[in-house]
């Protein structure tokens, strides 16, 4: 706050309040988040390198056959090729130097660059994550609001029991049940994979078969790819909806108990007006955080679901990399997951200010 004296009228004091410009505050906020992200990614590389070294096992044993292991020359050549014969700190600083140039290294299990592997497997996971999150938000938000409005009634009790069952259900068990019922018994959906053997993948544009096939005008391929999405998306949506319902219900109940909501009803405002203008915005702020974390978790790969349905996504790639002690691939996946969570949290923080004007970036 600054105080100035008006020369035209002696003795008159005017007070002006200096407020930070919105675009300047946003710029400072983004600079801080970029610095935090850089530090976070650096920490991820250090922790990952350290964990790989303490995990029992040897990358040589995990990647070479028994016959090759009996040949000292082959073992020595493998260690030299992947830099495993050098001290750990030398390996780390070499990786860090390559990382600064955008080089994530070469995967020991695929023989390709980790960047190419991520470009192949991440779109497959996104093809599951995006429809799952859209459906989960629509269904979970609606059911959670209904439970809050019907608080204490039979509808609310049934919804709470259903959400609890959904949260308690192991993903692998639900995947096996869905696969048995809808594929083996009813034959309503394909068993797994991204495409039937009768079709070839469409020309790559986004890496998501449904989108790429539609862009190329291959509607039969797009329909087949969409059918393969049904069962894994059904499983992931069920699990995500159960979590969202509980958070939406508790958030809405907390807002319904606020004085300004009671005052709005006391003034005679229609329920739809109170819901749209007051309840919806305030109640959805905590839900955004949970939704963001759920979406980041889906983008990071769902190992069990992807393995059961034979879905070649990031979760399956991460599992194979971990079992083979493929350090470049493990680091690449770890960095991608850390970056996903950071970007999702940044998006959530920006959405806070749009939904609730009382919240400001800092």
Coordinates of C-alpha atoms in Angstrom, one line a residue, residues 25-214:
X25 CA 1.8 -13.2 -11.0
X26 CA 1.1 -16.0 -13.5
X27 CA 4.6 -15.7 -15.0
X28 CA 6.3 -15.8 -11.6
X29 CA 4.2 -18.8 -10.7
X30 CA 5.1 -20.7 -13.9
X31 CA 8.8 -19.9 -13.4
X32 CA 8.7 -21.3 -9.8
X33 CA 6.9 -24.5 -11.1
X34 CA 9.5 -25.0 -13.9
X35 CA 12.3 -24.7 -11.3
X36 CA 10.6 -27.1 -9.0
X37 CA 10.0 -29.5 -11.9
X38 CA 13.6 -29.5 -12.9
X39 CA 14.7 -30.2 -9.3
X40 CA 12.1 -33.0 -9.1
X41 CA 13.3 -34.7 -12.3
X42 CA 16.9 -34.5 -11.1
X43 CA 15.9 -36.1 -7.8
X44 CA 14.0 -38.8 -9.7
X45 CA 17.2 -39.7 -11.6
X46 CA 19.3 -39.9 -8.4
X47 CA 16.7 -42.0 -6.5
X48 CA 16.2 -44.4 -9.5
X49 CA 19.9 -44.9 -10.0
X50 CA 20.3 -45.7 -6.3
X51 CA 17.3 -48.1 -6.1
X52 CA 18.5 -50.1 -9.2
X53 CA 21.9 -50.6 -7.5
X54 CA 20.4 -52.0 -4.3
X55 CA 17.8 -54.2 -5.9
X56 CA 19.0 -57.9 -5.9
X57 CA 19.9 -59.0 -9.4
X58 CA 22.2 -58.3 -12.3
X59 CA 21.2 -56.8 -15.6
X60 CA 23.6 -59.2 -17.3
X61 CA 21.8 -62.2 -15.8
X62 CA 18.4 -60.7 -16.6
X63 CA 19.2 -60.1 -20.3
X64 CA 21.5 -62.8 -21.4
X65 CA 20.7 -66.5 -21.9
X66 CA 22.4 -69.3 -19.8
X67 CA 24.6 -70.1 -22.7
X68 CA 25.8 -66.5 -23.1
X69 CA 26.4 -66.3 -19.4
X70 CA 28.9 -69.1 -19.6
X71 CA 31.0 -67.2 -22.0
X72 CA 33.1 -64.6 -20.2
X73 CA 33.8 -62.7 -23.4
X74 CA 30.1 -62.2 -24.1
X75 CA 29.5 -61.1 -20.5
X76 CA 32.4 -58.6 -20.7
X77 CA 31.2 -57.3 -24.1
X78 CA 27.7 -56.8 -22.7
X79 CA 28.9 -54.9 -19.7
X80 CA 31.2 -52.7 -21.9
X81 CA 28.4 -52.0 -24.4
X82 CA 26.0 -50.7 -21.7
X83 CA 28.6 -49.1 -19.5
X84 CA 28.1 -51.5 -16.6
X85 CA 31.8 -51.9 -16.2
X86 CA 32.2 -48.3 -15.0
X87 CA 31.6 -46.9 -11.5
X88 CA 28.1 -45.9 -10.7
X89 CA 28.8 -42.2 -10.5
X90 CA 30.4 -42.3 -13.9
X91 CA 27.3 -44.0 -15.3
X92 CA 25.1 -41.4 -13.7
X93 CA 26.9 -38.3 -14.9
X94 CA 27.1 -39.8 -18.4
X95 CA 23.4 -40.4 -18.4
X96 CA 22.8 -36.9 -17.0
X97 CA 24.9 -35.4 -19.8
X98 CA 22.9 -37.3 -22.4
X99 CA 19.7 -36.3 -20.8
X100 CA 20.4 -32.6 -21.1
X101 CA 20.6 -33.2 -24.9
X102 CA 17.3 -35.0 -24.9
X103 CA 18.9 -38.5 -25.1
X104 CA 17.1 -41.0 -22.8
X105 CA 19.4 -43.8 -23.8
X106 CA 18.8 -47.2 -25.5
X107 CA 16.7 -49.9 -24.0
X108 CA 18.5 -53.1 -23.2
X109 CA 15.4 -55.2 -23.9
X110 CA 14.2 -53.7 -27.1
X111 CA 17.4 -52.4 -28.6
X112 CA 15.6 -49.1 -29.5
X113 CA 15.9 -45.7 -28.0
X114 CA 13.8 -45.2 -24.9
X115 CA 12.2 -42.1 -26.6
X116 CA 10.9 -44.3 -29.4
X117 CA 9.6 -46.9 -26.9
X118 CA 7.8 -44.2 -25.0
X119 CA 6.3 -42.8 -28.2
X120 CA 5.0 -46.3 -28.9
X121 CA 3.6 -47.2 -25.5
X122 CA 2.4 -43.9 -24.1
X123 CA -0.3 -43.4 -26.8
X124 CA -1.7 -46.9 -26.1
X125 CA -2.0 -46.0 -22.4
X126 CA -3.6 -42.6 -23.3
X127 CA -6.2 -44.4 -25.4
X128 CA -7.3 -46.1 -22.2
X129 CA -6.9 -43.2 -19.9
X130 CA -8.8 -40.5 -21.8
X131 CA -12.2 -42.3 -22.2
X132 CA -11.8 -43.8 -18.8
X133 CA -11.4 -40.4 -17.2
X134 CA -14.2 -38.8 -19.2
X135 CA -16.7 -41.5 -18.3
X136 CA -15.5 -41.6 -14.7
X137 CA -16.0 -37.8 -14.3
X138 CA -19.5 -37.9 -15.8
X139 CA -20.7 -40.9 -13.8
X140 CA -18.8 -40.4 -10.6
X141 CA -19.7 -36.7 -10.3
X142 CA -23.4 -37.3 -11.0
X143 CA -23.7 -40.2 -8.6
X144 CA -21.7 -38.4 -5.9
X145 CA -24.0 -35.4 -6.1
X146 CA -27.1 -37.5 -6.0
X147 CA -25.7 -39.2 -2.8
X148 CA -25.1 -35.8 -1.2
X149 CA -28.5 -34.5 -2.1
X150 CA -30.1 -37.7 -0.8
X151 CA -27.9 -37.8 2.3
X152 CA -29.1 -40.4 4.8
X153 CA -31.8 -41.9 2.6
X154 CA -31.8 -45.3 1.0
X155 CA -30.4 -44.0 -2.3
X156 CA -27.4 -42.6 -0.4
X157 CA -26.9 -45.8 1.5
X158 CA -26.9 -47.9 -1.6
X159 CA -24.4 -45.6 -3.4
X160 CA -22.1 -45.6 -0.4
X161 CA -22.1 -49.4 -0.3
X162 CA -21.5 -49.6 -4.0
X163 CA -18.6 -47.2 -3.8
X164 CA -17.1 -49.1 -0.9
X165 CA -17.3 -52.4 -2.9
X166 CA -15.7 -50.7 -5.8
X167 CA -12.8 -49.4 -3.8
X168 CA -12.3 -52.8 -2.1
X169 CA -12.2 -54.8 -5.4
X170 CA -8.7 -55.8 -6.5
X171 CA -8.1 -54.6 -10.1
X172 CA -6.8 -58.0 -11.3
X173 CA -9.8 -59.9 -9.9
X174 CA -12.3 -57.5 -11.5
X175 CA -10.4 -57.8 -14.8
X176 CA -10.5 -61.5 -14.8
X177 CA -14.2 -61.6 -13.9
X178 CA -15.1 -59.1 -16.7
X179 CA -12.9 -61.0 -19.2
X180 CA -14.6 -64.3 -18.2
X181 CA -18.2 -63.0 -18.4
X182 CA -18.1 -60.7 -21.4
X183 CA -15.6 -62.6 -23.6
X184 CA -15.7 -66.2 -22.6
X185 CA -19.4 -66.6 -21.6
X186 CA -21.2 -63.9 -23.6
X187 CA -18.8 -63.2 -26.4
X188 CA -19.7 -59.5 -26.4
X189 CA -16.2 -58.1 -26.6
X190 CA -12.7 -59.1 -27.7
X191 CA -10.4 -60.8 -25.2
X192 CA -7.4 -58.4 -25.4
X193 CA -4.9 -56.6 -27.5
X194 CA -5.5 -53.4 -29.4
X195 CA -6.6 -54.9 -32.8
X196 CA -7.8 -58.2 -34.2
X197 CA -5.4 -60.2 -36.3
X198 CA -7.5 -59.5 -39.3
X199 CA -6.5 -55.8 -39.3
X200 CA -3.2 -54.0 -39.6
X201 CA -2.4 -50.9 -37.5
X202 CA -3.5 -47.6 -39.2
X203 CA -0.9 -45.0 -40.3
X204 CA 0.5 -43.4 -37.2
X205 CA -0.6 -39.9 -36.5
X206 CA -1.3 -39.8 -32.7
X207 CA -0.5 -43.4 -31.9
X208 CA -4.0 -44.0 -30.7
X209 CA -5.6 -46.6 -33.1
X210 CA -9.1 -45.3 -32.9
X211 CA -8.1 -41.8 -33.7
X212 CA -5.6 -42.7 -36.4
X213 CA -8.0 -45.1 -38.1
X214 CA -10.7 -42.4 -38.1

